[in-house]
Amino acid sequence: MWKWLHPYANPETTYHLTGRIIPWFSALTIALLTIGITWALLFAPADYQQGDSFRIFYIHVPTATLSMGIYVGMAIAALCSLVWQLRLADASAAALAPIGAVFTFVSLVTGAAWGKPMWGTWWIWDARLTSQLILLFLFLGVIALHNAFEDKTSAGKAAGILTLVGVINIPIIKYSVEWWNTLHQGATVSKMGKPSMSIDMLWPFIFCYMGFVFLIVVITCIRFRSEIISRNSMRPWVRELVLNQGVK
Amino acid sequence: MNPRRKKRLTIVASILIALSLVSGLVLYALSQNIDLFYKPSEIYNGKEGTGTKAINGQRLRIGGLVVPGSVKRDENSLKIAFKLADMKMPITFDENDPMITVKYDGILPDLFREGQGIVANGVLNTDGYIIEATEVLAKHDENYMPKELEMDGSKTSMEATAKGY
């Protein structure tokens, strides 16, 4: 059943595959983000209540939802690495953590910049904001654990356990605005039924969102490749690669 | 699946289940304290669920909608007083709804207007159900639309009310 996946558990195959993917996805990312951001900032209509300030939505919402997405991806990789001891799953979890941390940080900063003019405050300890801050700390903890051990296997194990424990935070972030009274508003796009947004505002969002998705894919591939190289530096195929291409 | 992997999977799964149970229970126990604010009706009747009532002189946050026509500004200063009512769908205001008067002296956020969601932080005076606020924050909803659409929307909803829907 899993036979078709087996070649990709080989670091060398995966290294070359991701190398071939990167240029295509980079081009896609640049195209989507250029169209999306230009559309969002210049051509999308201003909001009836918030005016132009609402445009930060196009950065804030993708980074915030995708920071959770990255965490879930990292948790799945951590599970695979803990249970099936796949070395590559471990490498991908290590590759994802800093990207997730940056996305979480961007969502917090853009949220603060949006909160000041609209709500009247940079920060408030409401359930949504606090749980998102905890997500940032989880990412930082995972990064720290990956770097805390000389031996990559035990580092991966420790970081993997923290990652899996932290999964509890994800539904809390997602449903915080429904379970408790918060200053933060409810979900606009990711909810059942029709999004609470007019269609000419939604299209640029879809472009921005997909742009950020592929941005993550590209950066992950780049980091993943360097993780593979550094973890397999003693293998003959890596030596051959270095000899053929020269050390850059 | 080979037995060692099966064992590891069971361990990981049971740790996860135990942890989610524990955190679920903790959050349930804390649920009233995680709420950022009281609703106006909860000041009168106590918190939903637990029934904890706010006491006179307690510092708290209150959240609700600004009742249209209740905003009174002082001509010579920034002082302002307005009434808050519970948010309910669809948005309607009734004379008999529980209302809390908020008094504030300071600059209001841009989004402050009648019918808007507000969270105010201040000291409760249960004598007249008044809150002396030190901070007023605006809460906006998750709906975004262009100006022209909003005018169309309000027109149709007004027509709907006129027809008695």
PDB file of C-alpha atoms in Angstrom, chain A residues 45-50 54 57 79 82-85 114 117-121 124-127 164-165 168 172 179-188 191 196-198 200-201, chain B residues 1 4-5 8-9 12 15-16 19-20 23 27 31 34-39 42 47 61 109-111 113 116 119 135-147 149-150:
ATOM      1  CA  PRO A  45     -12.684  48.325  -2.406  1.00  0.00           C
ATOM      2  CA  ALA A  46     -12.266  49.906   1.030  1.00  0.00           C
ATOM      3  CA  ASP A  47     -14.367  48.516   3.880  1.00  0.00           C
ATOM      4  CA  TYR A  48     -17.612  50.315   4.811  1.00  0.00           C
ATOM      5  CA  GLN A  49     -16.569  50.689   8.440  1.00  0.00           C
ATOM      6  CA  GLN A  50     -12.818  50.381   8.618  1.00  0.00           C
ATOM      7  CA  PHE A  54      -8.907  46.675   6.713  1.00  0.00           C
ATOM      8  CA  PHE A  57      -6.456  41.607   6.549  1.00  0.00           C
ATOM      9  CA  LEU A  79       4.309  11.817  14.806  1.00  0.00           C
ATOM     10  CA  LEU A  82       8.373   9.280  16.670  1.00  0.00           C
ATOM     11  CA  VAL A  83       6.377   6.231  15.612  1.00  0.00           C
ATOM     12  CA  TRP A  84       7.999   5.076  12.362  1.00  0.00           C
ATOM     13  CA  GLN A  85      11.369   6.733  13.014  1.00  0.00           C
ATOM     14  CA  TRP A 114      -4.526  46.591  13.024  1.00  0.00           C
ATOM     15  CA  PRO A 117      -6.517  52.069  14.992  1.00  0.00           C
ATOM     16  CA  MET A 118      -9.603  49.806  15.056  1.00  0.00           C
ATOM     17  CA  TRP A 119      -9.956  48.527  18.609  1.00  0.00           C
ATOM     18  CA  GLY A 120      -7.951  51.272  20.273  1.00  0.00           C
ATOM     19  CA  THR A 121      -5.239  49.027  21.713  1.00  0.00           C
ATOM     20  CA  ILE A 124      -5.241  42.785  24.985  1.00  0.00           C
ATOM     21  CA  TRP A 125      -5.091  39.493  26.886  1.00  0.00           C
ATOM     22  CA  ASP A 126      -8.090  37.984  25.185  1.00  0.00           C
ATOM     23  CA  ALA A 127      -8.286  34.246  24.462  1.00  0.00           C
ATOM     24  CA  LEU A 164       2.721  16.805  19.841  1.00  0.00           C
ATOM     25  CA  VAL A 165       1.887  18.163  23.297  1.00  0.00           C
ATOM     26  CA  ILE A 168      -3.770  20.931  21.975  1.00  0.00           C
ATOM     27  CA  ILE A 172      -8.007  26.389  21.235  1.00  0.00           C
ATOM     28  CA  TRP A 179     -16.026  29.487  23.135  1.00  0.00           C
ATOM     29  CA  TRP A 180     -15.381  32.717  24.994  1.00  0.00           C
ATOM     30  CA  ASN A 181     -16.213  36.410  24.805  1.00  0.00           C
ATOM     31  CA  THR A 182     -13.247  37.929  23.034  1.00  0.00           C
ATOM     32  CA  LEU A 183     -12.419  41.309  21.556  1.00  0.00           C
ATOM     33  CA  HIS A 184     -11.213  39.494  18.445  1.00  0.00           C
ATOM     34  CA  GLN A 185     -13.936  38.951  15.868  1.00  0.00           C
ATOM     35  CA  GLY A 186     -15.024  35.561  14.542  1.00  0.00           C
ATOM     36  CA  ALA A 187     -13.844  33.781  11.401  1.00  0.00           C
ATOM     37  CA  THR A 188     -14.558  35.456   8.058  1.00  0.00           C
ATOM     38  CA  LYS A 191     -16.179  28.831   8.325  1.00  0.00           C
ATOM     39  CA  SER A 196     -18.670  37.076   5.340  1.00  0.00           C
ATOM     40  CA  MET A 197     -16.929  39.087   2.695  1.00  0.00           C
ATOM     41  CA  SER A 198     -18.048  40.589  -0.568  1.00  0.00           C
ATOM     42  CA  ASP A 200     -14.548  41.563  -4.978  1.00  0.00           C
ATOM     43  CA  MET A 201     -12.739  41.580  -1.626  1.00  0.00           C
TER      44      MET A 201
ATOM     45  CA  MET B   1       2.416  -2.955  11.767  1.00  0.00           C
ATOM     46  CA  ARG B   4       7.556  -1.943  18.353  1.00  0.00           C
ATOM     47  CA  ARG B   5       5.942   0.695  16.158  1.00  0.00           C
ATOM     48  CA  ARG B   8       5.154   3.559  20.227  1.00  0.00           C
ATOM     49  CA  LEU B   9       1.968   4.618  18.448  1.00  0.00           C
ATOM     50  CA  VAL B  12       1.958   8.606  21.759  1.00  0.00           C
ATOM     51  CA  ILE B  15      -0.366  10.610  25.985  1.00  0.00           C
ATOM     52  CA  LEU B  16      -2.220  12.830  23.509  1.00  0.00           C
ATOM     53  CA  LEU B  19      -3.389  15.582  27.638  1.00  0.00           C
ATOM     54  CA  SER B  20      -6.411  16.718  25.671  1.00  0.00           C
ATOM     55  CA  SER B  23      -6.564  20.540  29.131  1.00  0.00           C
ATOM     56  CA  LEU B  27     -10.324  25.029  30.247  1.00  0.00           C
ATOM     57  CA  SER B  31     -14.056  28.928  31.168  1.00  0.00           C
ATOM     58  CA  ILE B  34     -11.121  33.272  30.270  1.00  0.00           C
ATOM     59  CA  ASP B  35     -14.040  35.428  29.118  1.00  0.00           C
ATOM     60  CA  LEU B  36     -12.722  38.880  28.401  1.00  0.00           C
ATOM     61  CA  PHE B  37     -15.885  40.665  29.439  1.00  0.00           C
ATOM     62  CA  TYR B  38     -19.314  40.581  31.090  1.00  0.00           C
ATOM     63  CA  LYS B  39     -22.425  41.175  29.027  1.00  0.00           C
ATOM     64  CA  GLU B  42     -24.758  39.208  33.148  1.00  0.00           C
ATOM     65  CA  LYS B  47     -22.557  35.010  34.573  1.00  0.00           C
ATOM     66  CA  ARG B  61     -14.698  44.619  31.499  1.00  0.00           C
ATOM     67  CA  PRO B 109     -11.498  54.691  19.051  1.00  0.00           C
ATOM     68  CA  ASP B 110     -12.410  55.575  15.447  1.00  0.00           C
ATOM     69  CA  LEU B 111     -14.950  52.797  15.208  1.00  0.00           C
ATOM     70  CA  ARG B 113     -20.572  54.789  16.944  1.00  0.00           C
ATOM     71  CA  GLN B 116     -21.253  49.388  17.436  1.00  0.00           C
ATOM     72  CA  VAL B 119     -15.615  46.657  25.317  1.00  0.00           C
ATOM     73  CA  GLU B 135     -10.568  52.393  28.718  1.00  0.00           C
ATOM     74  CA  VAL B 136     -13.012  51.978  25.839  1.00  0.00           C
ATOM     75  CA  LEU B 137     -12.201  49.588  22.983  1.00  0.00           C
ATOM     76  CA  ALA B 138     -14.179  49.031  19.785  1.00  0.00           C
ATOM     77  CA  LYS B 139     -15.093  45.497  18.713  1.00  0.00           C
ATOM     78  CA  HIS B 140     -15.833  44.988  15.065  1.00  0.00           C
ATOM     79  CA  ASP B 141     -17.493  42.028  13.407  1.00  0.00           C
ATOM     80  CA  GLU B 142     -16.152  39.594  10.815  1.00  0.00           C
ATOM     81  CA  ASN B 143     -18.094  41.098   7.913  1.00  0.00           C
ATOM     82  CA  TYR B 144     -16.270  43.117   5.310  1.00  0.00           C
ATOM     83  CA  MET B 145     -17.925  44.881   2.416  1.00  0.00           C
ATOM     84  CA  PRO B 146     -17.484  47.962   0.241  1.00  0.00           C
ATOM     85  CA  LYS B 147     -19.362  51.179   1.068  1.00  0.00           C
ATOM     86  CA  LEU B 149     -22.790  47.433  -1.058  1.00  0.00           C
ATOM     87  CA  GLU B 150     -23.452  48.352   2.559  1.00  0.00           C
TER      88      GLU B 150
END
